[in-house]
Coordinates of C-alpha atoms and ligand atoms in Angstrom, one line a residue:
Chain A
X1 CA 26.1 1.5 6.6
X2 CA 24.7 1.4 3.1
X3 CA 21.7 3.4 2.0
X4 CA 19.4 0.4 1.9
X5 CA 16.1 1.0 3.7
X6 CA 14.9 -1.2 6.5
X7 CA 11.2 -2.0 6.1
X8 CA 9.2 -4.1 8.5
X9 CA 5.8 -5.6 7.8
X10 CA 3.7 -6.1 10.9
X11 CA 0.8 -8.5 10.6
X12 CA -1.6 -9.5 13.4
X13 CA -1.9 -13.3 13.8
X14 CA -5.5 -14.4 13.1
X15 CA -6.5 -10.8 13.7
X16 CA -10.2 -11.1 14.2
X17 CA -9.9 -14.3 16.3
X18 CA -7.1 -12.9 18.4
X19 CA -8.9 -9.7 19.1
X20 CA -12.0 -11.5 20.2
X21 CA -9.9 -13.9 22.2
X22 CA -8.1 -11.1 24.1
X23 CA -11.4 -9.4 24.7
X24 CA -12.9 -12.5 26.2
X25 CA -9.8 -13.0 28.4
X26 CA -9.1 -9.5 29.4
X27 CA -12.4 -7.8 29.5
X28 CA -14.9 -10.5 30.1
X29 CA -12.5 -12.3 32.4
X30 CA -12.9 -15.7 30.9
X31 CA -10.2 -18.3 31.3
X32 CA -10.4 -20.1 28.0
X33 CA -8.2 -18.6 25.3
X34 CA -9.8 -19.1 21.9
X35 CA -6.4 -19.1 20.3
X36 CA -5.7 -22.4 21.9
X37 CA -8.8 -24.3 20.8
X38 CA -10.3 -25.0 17.3
X39 CA -12.2 -21.8 16.9
X40 CA -13.3 -19.4 14.2
X41 CA -14.8 -16.0 13.8
X42 CA -17.8 -16.3 11.5
X43 CA -21.1 -14.9 10.6
X44 CA -24.3 -16.1 12.0
X45 CA -24.5 -19.8 11.6
X46 CA -28.3 -20.1 11.9
X47 CA -28.9 -18.2 8.7
X48 CA -26.7 -19.2 5.8
X49 CA -24.5 -16.2 5.7
X50 CA -21.7 -17.7 7.7
X51 CA -18.3 -17.9 6.3
X52 CA -15.0 -18.3 8.2
X53 CA -13.5 -14.8 8.7
X54 CA -10.6 -15.9 10.8
X55 CA -9.4 -19.1 12.4
X56 CA -7.2 -20.2 15.3
X57 CA -4.0 -22.1 14.8
X58 CA -5.6 -25.4 16.0
X59 CA -8.5 -24.9 13.6
X60 CA -6.0 -24.2 10.8
X61 CA -4.2 -27.4 11.7
X62 CA -7.5 -29.3 11.1
X63 CA -7.7 -27.8 7.6
X64 CA -10.2 -25.0 8.2
X65 CA -9.7 -22.2 5.8
X66 CA -10.5 -18.5 5.8
X67 CA -13.4 -17.8 3.5
X68 CA -15.0 -21.2 3.4
X69 CA -18.6 -21.7 4.6
X70 CA -19.1 -22.6 8.3
X71 CA -20.8 -25.8 7.6
X72 CA -17.8 -27.0 5.5
X73 CA -15.5 -26.0 8.3
X74 CA -17.6 -27.9 10.8
X75 CA -17.3 -31.0 8.6
X76 CA -13.5 -30.8 8.9
X77 CA -13.7 -30.1 12.6
X78 CA -16.8 -31.2 14.4
X79 CA -15.9 -29.5 17.7
X80 CA -15.3 -26.2 16.0
X81 CA -16.4 -23.2 18.1
X82 CA -17.8 -20.3 16.2
X83 CA -17.8 -16.7 17.5
X84 CA -19.5 -13.7 15.9
X85 CA -17.3 -10.8 14.7
X86 CA -17.2 -7.6 16.7
X87 CA -16.2 -4.9 14.2
X88 CA -16.1 -2.1 16.7
X89 CA -13.7 -4.0 18.8
X90 CA -11.5 -4.8 15.8
X91 CA -11.4 -1.1 14.7
X92 CA -10.3 -0.1 18.3
X93 CA -7.7 -2.8 18.4
X94 CA -6.4 -1.8 15.0
X95 CA -6.2 1.8 15.9
X96 CA -4.3 1.1 19.1
X97 CA -1.8 -1.0 17.1
X98 CA -1.2 1.8 14.7
X99 CA -0.8 4.3 17.5
X100 CA 1.8 2.0 19.1
X101 CA 3.6 1.6 15.8
X102 CA 3.7 5.4 15.3
X103 CA 5.3 5.7 18.7
X104 CA 8.2 3.5 17.6
X105 CA 8.6 4.2 14.0
X106 CA 8.8 7.5 12.1
X107 CA 6.8 6.4 9.1
X108 CA 3.9 3.9 9.2
X109 CA 1.8 2.8 6.3
X110 CA -1.3 1.0 7.1
X111 CA -2.2 -1.7 4.6
X112 CA -5.3 -3.2 6.0
X113 CA -7.1 -3.4 9.4
X114 CA -4.4 -5.7 10.7
X115 CA -1.3 -5.0 8.6
X116 CA 1.1 -2.1 8.3
X117 CA 4.6 -1.4 7.1
X118 CA 7.0 0.6 9.2
X119 CA 10.2 2.2 8.1
X120 CA 13.0 1.4 10.5
X121 CA 15.7 3.0 8.5
X122 CA 18.0 5.0 10.7
X123 CA 16.7 3.7 14.0
X124 CA 19.8 1.7 14.7
X125 CA 21.1 3.9 17.4
X126 CA 17.7 4.1 19.0
X127 CA 16.7 0.4 19.0
X128 CA 19.8 -1.5 17.9
X129 CA 20.0 -3.7 14.9
X130 CA 16.8 -4.1 12.9
X131 CA 16.2 -7.7 14.1
X132 CA 16.5 -6.6 17.7
X133 CA 14.1 -3.7 17.0
X134 CA 11.6 -6.0 15.4
X135 CA 11.7 -8.3 18.4
X136 CA 11.2 -5.4 20.8
X137 CA 8.2 -4.1 18.8
X138 CA 6.6 -7.6 18.5
X139 CA 7.0 -8.2 22.2
X140 CA 5.7 -4.8 23.1
X141 CA 2.6 -5.4 21.1
X142 CA 2.1 -8.8 22.7
X143 CA 2.6 -7.5 26.2
X144 CA 0.7 -4.2 25.9
X145 CA -2.1 -5.0 23.5
X146 CA -2.4 -8.7 24.4
X147 CA -2.3 -10.1 20.8
X148 CA 0.6 -11.4 18.8
X149 CA 2.0 -10.3 15.5
X150 CA 4.4 -11.5 12.9
X151 CA 7.1 -9.1 11.7
X152 CA 8.9 -9.5 8.4
X153 CA 12.0 -7.6 7.8
X154 CA 13.7 -6.6 4.6
X155 CA 14.8 -3.8 2.3
X156 CA 11.4 -3.3 0.6
X157 CA 7.7 -3.7 1.2
X158 CA 7.1 -6.9 -0.8
X159 CA 10.0 -8.9 0.7
X160 CA 9.0 -7.7 4.2
X161 CA 5.4 -8.8 3.6
X162 CA 6.5 -12.2 2.3
X163 CA 8.9 -12.7 5.2
X164 CA 6.1 -11.9 7.7
X165 CA 4.1 -14.8 6.2
X166 CA 6.7 -17.5 6.7
X167 CA 5.9 -19.3 10.0
X168 CA 3.3 -18.1 12.5
X169 CA 2.5 -16.9 15.2
X170 CA 4.5 -14.5 17.2
X171 CA 7.6 -14.6 15.1
X172 CA 10.1 -12.3 13.4
X173 CA 11.6 -13.3 10.0
X174 CA 14.0 -11.7 7.7
X175 CA 14.2 -11.8 3.9
X176 CA 17.0 -9.6 2.9
X177 CA 18.2 -9.8 -0.7
X178 CA 21.1 -12.2 0.0
X179 CA 18.6 -14.6 1.6
X180 CA 16.3 -14.7 -1.5
X181 CA 17.8 -17.8 -3.1
X182 CA 17.6 -19.9 0.1
X183 CA 14.4 -18.6 1.7
X184 CA 12.2 -17.3 -1.2
X185 CA 13.0 -19.3 -4.3
X186 CA 12.2 -22.8 -3.0
X187 CA 8.6 -21.8 -2.1
X188 CA 5.7 -22.7 -4.4
X189 CA 4.5 -19.8 -6.6
X190 CA 1.2 -19.5 -4.8
X191 CA 3.1 -18.2 -1.8
X192 CA 4.1 -15.2 -3.9
X193 CA 2.4 -11.9 -3.1
X194 CA -0.4 -11.3 -5.5
X195 CA -0.5 -14.8 -7.0
X196 CA -4.1 -15.9 -7.0
X197 CA -5.6 -19.1 -8.2
X198 CA -5.8 -17.9 -11.7
X199 CA -2.2 -16.7 -12.0
X200 CA -1.1 -19.9 -10.3
X201 CA -2.8 -22.0 -12.9
X202 CA -1.2 -20.0 -15.7
X203 CA 2.2 -20.2 -14.2
X204 CA 1.8 -24.0 -13.7
X205 CA 0.9 -24.3 -17.4
X206 CA 4.2 -22.6 -18.2
X207 CA 6.0 -25.1 -16.1
X208 CA 6.6 -22.6 -13.3
X209 CA 6.0 -24.1 -9.9
X210 CA 8.4 -22.4 -7.6
X211 CA 9.2 -18.7 -7.0
X212 CA 12.8 -19.5 -8.1
X213 CA 11.5 -20.7 -11.5
X214 CA 9.4 -17.6 -11.7
X215 CA 12.4 -15.4 -10.9
X216 CA 14.5 -17.1 -13.7
X217 CA 11.7 -17.2 -16.3
X218 CA 11.9 -14.9 -19.3
X219 CA 9.9 -11.8 -18.4
X220 CA 8.8 -11.4 -22.0
X221 CA 7.2 -14.8 -21.9
X222 CA 5.5 -14.0 -18.6
X223 CA 4.2 -10.8 -20.0
X224 CA 2.7 -12.7 -22.9
X225 CA 0.9 -15.1 -20.6
X226 CA -0.1 -12.8 -17.7
X227 CA 0.2 -9.4 -19.3
X228 CA 1.6 -6.6 -17.1
X229 CA 0.9 -8.7 -14.0
X230 CA 3.5 -11.3 -15.2
X231 CA 6.2 -8.7 -15.2
X232 CA 5.2 -7.4 -11.8
X233 CA 5.4 -10.9 -10.4
X234 CA 8.8 -11.5 -12.0
X235 CA 10.1 -8.3 -10.4
X236 CA 8.7 -9.4 -7.0
X237 CA 10.3 -12.9 -7.4
X238 CA 13.6 -11.2 -8.0
X239 CA 13.3 -9.1 -4.9
X240 CA 12.6 -5.8 -6.5
X241 CA 9.9 -3.7 -4.8
X242 CA 8.8 -0.4 -3.5
X243 CA 10.7 0.8 -0.5
X244 CA 9.0 4.1 0.2
X245 CA 6.1 4.1 2.5
X246 CA 3.1 6.4 2.1
X247 CA 1.6 7.6 5.3
X248 CA -1.8 8.3 4.0
X249 CA -4.3 5.5 4.2
X250 CA -5.1 4.7 0.6
X251 CA -8.7 5.1 -0.3
X252 CA -10.6 2.1 -1.3
X253 CA -9.6 0.8 -4.8
X254 CA -13.1 -0.4 -5.2
X255 CA -16.3 -1.0 -3.4
X256 CA -18.1 -4.3 -3.3
X257 CA -20.8 -6.0 -1.5
X258 CA -22.2 -9.4 -1.6
X259 CA -24.8 -11.5 0.1
X260 CA -25.3 -15.2 0.5
X261 CA -29.0 -15.8 0.6
X262 CA -30.9 -18.2 2.9
X263 CA -32.9 -19.6 0.0
X264 CA -32.1 -20.2 -3.6
X265 CA -32.9 -17.3 -5.9
X266 CA -34.8 -18.4 -8.9
X267 CA -36.5 -15.4 -10.3
X268 CA -35.3 -12.3 -11.9
X269 CA -37.2 -9.8 -9.7
X270 CA -35.8 -11.2 -6.5
X271 CA -32.4 -11.0 -7.9
X272 CA -32.9 -7.4 -9.1
X273 CA -34.1 -6.5 -5.6
X274 CA -31.1 -8.0 -4.1
X275 CA -28.8 -6.2 -6.5
X276 CA -30.5 -2.9 -5.6
X277 CA -30.0 -3.5 -1.9
X278 CA -26.3 -4.3 -2.6
X279 CA -25.9 -1.2 -4.8
X280 CA -27.5 1.0 -2.1
X281 CA -24.8 0.1 0.4
X282 CA -21.9 0.1 -1.9
X283 CA -22.9 3.5 -3.4
X284 CA -23.5 5.0 0.0
X285 CA -20.0 4.0 1.1
X286 CA -18.6 5.4 -2.1
X287 CA -20.4 8.7 -1.7
X288 CA -19.2 8.9 1.9
X289 CA -15.6 8.7 0.6
X290 CA -16.5 11.2 -2.2
X291 CA -15.5 8.6 -4.8
X292 CA -17.0 7.6 -8.1
X293 CA -16.5 4.4 -10.0
X294 CA -16.6 3.7 -13.7
X295 CA -16.7 0.0 -13.8
X296 CA -19.6 -2.1 -12.5
X297 CA -19.2 -5.8 -11.9
X298 CA -21.7 -8.5 -10.9
X299 CA -20.8 -11.9 -9.6
X300 CA -23.0 -14.8 -8.9
X301 CA -22.6 -18.1 -7.2
X302 CA -25.0 -20.9 -8.0
X303 CA -26.3 -23.4 -5.4
X304 CA -23.7 -25.9 -6.7
X305 CA -20.9 -23.5 -6.1
X306 CA -20.3 -22.4 -9.7
X307 CA -19.1 -18.8 -10.1
X308 CA -20.1 -16.3 -12.8
X309 CA -18.8 -12.8 -13.1
X310 CA -18.7 -10.0 -15.5
X311 CA -18.0 -6.4 -15.5
X312 CA -18.9 -3.5 -17.7
X313 CA -17.6 0.0 -18.1
X314 CA -19.9 3.0 -17.5
X315 CA -19.8 5.9 -19.9
X316 CA -18.4 8.0 -17.1
X317 CA -17.7 7.6 -13.4
X318 CA -20.8 7.5 -11.2
X319 CA -21.8 7.4 -7.5
X320 CA -25.5 7.2 -8.2
X321 CA -27.3 4.2 -6.7
X322 CA -29.8 4.0 -9.5
X323 CA -27.2 4.3 -12.3
X324 CA -25.1 1.6 -10.8
X325 CA -28.1 -0.5 -10.1
X326 CA -29.3 -0.2 -13.7
X327 CA -25.9 -1.3 -15.0
X328 CA -25.8 -4.2 -12.5
X329 CA -29.2 -5.4 -13.7
X330 CA -28.1 -5.2 -17.3
X331 CA -25.0 -7.3 -16.6
X332 CA -27.0 -9.7 -14.4
X333 CA -29.5 -10.3 -17.2
X334 CA -26.7 -11.1 -19.6
X335 CA -24.9 -13.3 -17.1
X336 CA -27.8 -15.4 -15.8
X337 CA -29.6 -18.0 -17.8
X338 CA -32.8 -17.4 -15.8
X339 CA -32.9 -20.9 -14.4
X340 CA -29.8 -21.8 -12.4
X341 CA -30.6 -21.4 -8.7
X342 CA -28.4 -18.7 -7.1
X343 CA -27.0 -18.6 -3.6
X344 CA -24.8 -15.6 -3.7
X345 CA -24.9 -12.3 -5.5
X346 CA -22.4 -9.5 -5.4
X347 CA -21.8 -6.1 -6.9
X348 CA -18.5 -4.4 -7.3
X349 CA -17.6 -0.9 -8.4
X350 CA -14.1 -0.4 -9.4
X351 CA -11.9 2.1 -11.4
X352 CA -12.6 4.5 -8.7
X353 CA -11.7 8.2 -8.8
X354 CA -12.4 11.2 -6.7
X355 CA -15.9 12.3 -7.8
X356 CA -15.4 14.7 -10.7
X357 CA -17.7 17.3 -12.0
X358 CA -20.0 15.5 -14.3
X359 CA -19.6 16.1 -18.0
X360 CA -22.6 17.3 -19.8
X361 CA -24.0 14.7 -22.0
X362 CA -25.7 15.2 -25.3
X363 CA -28.4 12.6 -24.7
X364 CA -29.4 12.6 -21.1
X365 CA -31.7 9.8 -20.0
X366 CA -32.1 11.1 -16.5
X367 CA -31.6 14.3 -14.7
X368 CA -28.4 13.4 -12.9
X369 CA -28.4 16.5 -10.8
X370 CA -31.7 15.5 -9.4
X371 CA -30.6 11.9 -8.8
X372 CA -27.5 13.2 -7.0
X373 CA -29.6 15.5 -4.9
X374 CA -31.9 12.5 -4.1
X375 CA -28.9 10.4 -3.1
X376 CA -27.5 13.1 -0.9
X377 CA -30.8 13.6 0.8
X378 CA -31.2 9.8 1.4
X379 CA -27.7 9.6 2.8
X380 CA -28.4 12.5 5.2
X381 CA -31.6 11.1 6.4
X382 CA -30.0 7.7 7.0
X383 CA -27.1 9.3 8.8
X384 CA -29.4 11.2 11.0
X385 CA -32.2 8.8 11.7
X386 CA -30.6 5.5 11.1
X387 CA -30.1 3.3 8.1
X388 CA -33.6 1.9 8.2
X389 CA -35.2 5.3 8.4
X390 CA -35.8 5.3 4.7
X391 CA -36.0 2.6 2.0
X392 CA -37.3 2.1 -1.4
X393 CA -40.9 1.1 -1.7
X394 CA -40.1 -2.0 -3.7
X395 CA -38.7 -3.6 -0.6
X396 CA -42.1 -3.3 1.2
X397 CA -43.3 -6.6 0.0
X398 CA -39.9 -8.1 -0.4
X399 CA -38.0 -10.5 1.8
X400 CA -34.8 -8.8 0.7
X401 CA -33.4 -6.4 3.2
X402 CA -33.3 -2.8 1.8
X403 CA -29.6 -2.5 2.5
X404 CA -27.4 -5.5 2.2
X405 CA -23.8 -6.1 2.8
X406 CA -21.4 -4.5 5.2
X407 CA -22.5 -1.1 6.2
X408 CA -22.3 -1.1 10.0
X409 CA -20.8 2.1 11.4
X410 CA -17.7 0.2 12.5
X411 CA -17.1 -1.1 9.1
X412 CA -17.6 2.3 7.5
X413 CA -15.3 4.1 9.9
X414 CA -12.8 1.3 9.9
X415 CA -10.1 0.6 7.4
X416 CA -11.3 -1.7 4.7
X417 CA -9.0 -3.8 2.7
X418 CA -8.6 -2.7 -0.9
X419 CA -10.9 -4.8 -3.0
X420 CA -9.2 -7.4 -5.2
X421 CA -10.8 -10.1 -7.3
X422 CA -12.5 -11.9 -4.4
X423 CA -14.7 -9.6 -2.4
X424 CA -15.2 -12.1 0.5
X425 CA -13.5 -10.9 3.6
X426 CA -10.3 -12.4 4.9
X427 CA -8.6 -11.0 7.8
X428 CA -5.9 -13.1 9.1
Chain B
X1 CA -17.2 -14.7 48.1
X2 CA -16.0 -11.7 46.2
X3 CA -17.6 -11.4 42.8
X4 CA -15.0 -11.5 40.1
X5 CA -14.9 -9.4 36.9
X6 CA -17.8 -7.3 38.2
X7 CA -18.0 -3.6 38.6
X8 CA -17.6 -2.4 42.2
X9 CA -18.4 0.8 44.0
X10 CA -15.1 2.7 44.5
X11 CA -13.8 5.5 46.5
X12 CA -10.6 6.8 44.8
X13 CA -8.2 9.6 44.9
X14 CA -7.4 11.7 41.8
X15 CA -4.0 13.3 42.1
X16 CA -3.1 16.6 40.6
X17 CA -0.7 14.9 38.2
X18 CA -3.6 12.8 36.7
X19 CA -2.7 9.7 38.8
X20 CA -5.6 7.7 40.1
X21 CA -5.4 5.7 43.2
X22 CA -8.1 3.3 44.5
X23 CA -8.7 3.6 48.3
X24 CA -11.7 1.7 49.3
X25 CA -14.4 -0.3 47.5
X26 CA -17.6 -2.0 48.3
X27 CA -19.0 -5.2 46.9
X28 CA -22.2 -7.3 47.3
X29 CA -21.9 -11.0 48.1
X30 CA -24.3 -13.7 46.9
X31 CA -26.5 -13.1 50.0
X32 CA -26.7 -9.4 49.1
X33 CA -24.6 -8.3 52.1
X34 CA -22.4 -5.4 51.5
X35 CA -18.7 -5.6 52.3
X36 CA -16.3 -2.7 52.4
X37 CA -12.6 -3.3 51.6
X38 CA -9.9 -0.8 52.5
X39 CA -6.9 -1.1 50.3
X40 CA -3.7 -1.4 52.3
X41 CA -1.2 -1.3 49.6
X42 CA -1.0 -0.8 45.9
X43 CA 1.7 -3.3 44.8
X44 CA 1.8 -2.1 41.2
X45 CA -0.1 0.1 38.8
X46 CA 0.1 0.4 35.0
X47 CA -1.8 1.4 32.0
X48 CA -3.3 -1.4 29.9
X49 CA -4.5 -1.6 26.3
X50 CA -5.6 -5.2 25.9
X51 CA -7.4 -5.6 22.6
X52 CA -7.1 -1.8 22.3
X53 CA -9.3 -1.1 25.3
X54 CA -7.7 1.5 27.5
X55 CA -7.6 1.0 31.3
X56 CA -5.6 1.2 34.4
X57 CA -4.6 -2.0 36.2
X58 CA -3.8 -2.1 39.9
X59 CA -2.5 -5.0 41.9
X60 CA -3.6 -4.4 45.5
X61 CA -3.3 -6.0 49.0
X62 CA -6.1 -5.7 51.6
X63 CA -7.9 -7.6 54.3
X64 CA -11.1 -9.2 53.1
X65 CA -13.2 -10.9 55.8
X66 CA -10.2 -11.2 58.1
X67 CA -8.0 -12.7 55.4
X68 CA -5.2 -11.1 53.6
X69 CA -5.8 -11.1 49.8
X70 CA -4.0 -9.8 46.8
X71 CA -6.2 -8.9 43.9
X72 CA -6.4 -7.1 40.6
X73 CA -8.6 -4.0 40.2
X74 CA -9.1 -2.3 36.8
X75 CA -10.4 1.0 35.9
X76 CA -11.8 1.2 32.4
X77 CA -11.4 4.6 31.0
X78 CA -14.1 4.7 28.4
X79 CA -16.9 3.3 30.7
X80 CA -15.6 4.9 33.9
X81 CA -16.0 1.7 35.8
X82 CA -14.0 0.0 38.4
X83 CA -13.8 -3.7 38.1
X84 CA -12.6 -6.3 40.6
X85 CA -11.0 -8.4 38.0
X86 CA -9.4 -11.4 39.8
X87 CA -8.0 -12.6 43.1
X88 CA -4.4 -13.5 42.8
X89 CA -3.6 -14.8 46.3
Ligands
MG501 MG1 -3.1 -10.9 9.7

């Protein structure tokens, strides 16, 4: 045999929906399988927070998309059934999946709550040929854990991930280098790993519509149009990619929080309150992981679905709620015209590093040691007495909750997906 | 009528090897009468992890109100509960 690695990408089909479906069948003893009807997992539909977090195959067939608002999904599919997410269940199911994978494969790299790569190199004599091994693993997960997965097989991580995405559910696909021209190149560029809407548009503008065209494009031209990302995509399209798995769960690349409000936000003070409550949770999560971020971003969505976003670099990395909040307000004030009614606000903190020792500054506005002590004390009190034990006085008269965005215990202890451009959740 | 997917009172045997064996359980019917069922045979037993929730599944045969029945009992490890999950035959 050659020295090529065998990498498999395991991805739970409609993860949140499947897990809830299995729970209802196997634990609640219901007979209806949510995977067989138009159903979604989504936030509370009575308030306006609801977006589609995961969808069943029948819902997908009717055009329902992950990330869209529930009311929009209902328009496409009037009989759509909506079920609330159960994050503690999802974390349990995810952990069991990883335990099972670690039983069968020597190296497992978890990528998100419902995805992992496993290295099957050298397991031939144990499981037979890779394809056979993949089928065994897939079926074992289905039979033992009750939910289905897709497995993609190749020689590196990217190709394996793309293969796993081919047709769903409950299938194994291969995408080994000799298969690239026939299986990968005819696909539209948006199917390429890490091609978002923005990159897709730029590629289209260059006359690149398929992954094959991307693979044959001049990398220099791609670099001019898409910077370093262009070259990365060109490498992926030609089948080059990392084939070494890292066991350790990567820390969050960034922290973000957003909230869709029940009413339009039309005044600055309400917006600032909301930003503060978002910063509280994001910064708490960050401190919990002992991380600091040096880039603060704010994004807004108006009531007519226009998006605005901007980010700004801090002088040095910070994990202080107040410092991040101040930066967020500063960005917000530059971003917002003071009139457009807003429906969604978000804060992100990126360029994250392990919290360093703070450099002394020549001109200190605040006593950062005192701020840090304050943050630590607040975190401790909240951990001990609950998240609502302590909140800032400005929230007393405000309708804004003092802590917004995902902070439930399950979410915190669970594996969160690295933050990319869009902070909205998508787990399928 | 046997209540389905409900916790039941259980008398069980814990073996020295960690094995767990249901022997006899009691359920309440809709008229609040108690019925005791003695398990005659365990047809199969296995560990289950549906949706990541760990439990033990037993397919058992017993006489229930003068009728022979085959049913599924489950022991949920985290909650320490015995569940009469479903009647098979
Ligand atoms: Mg998935």
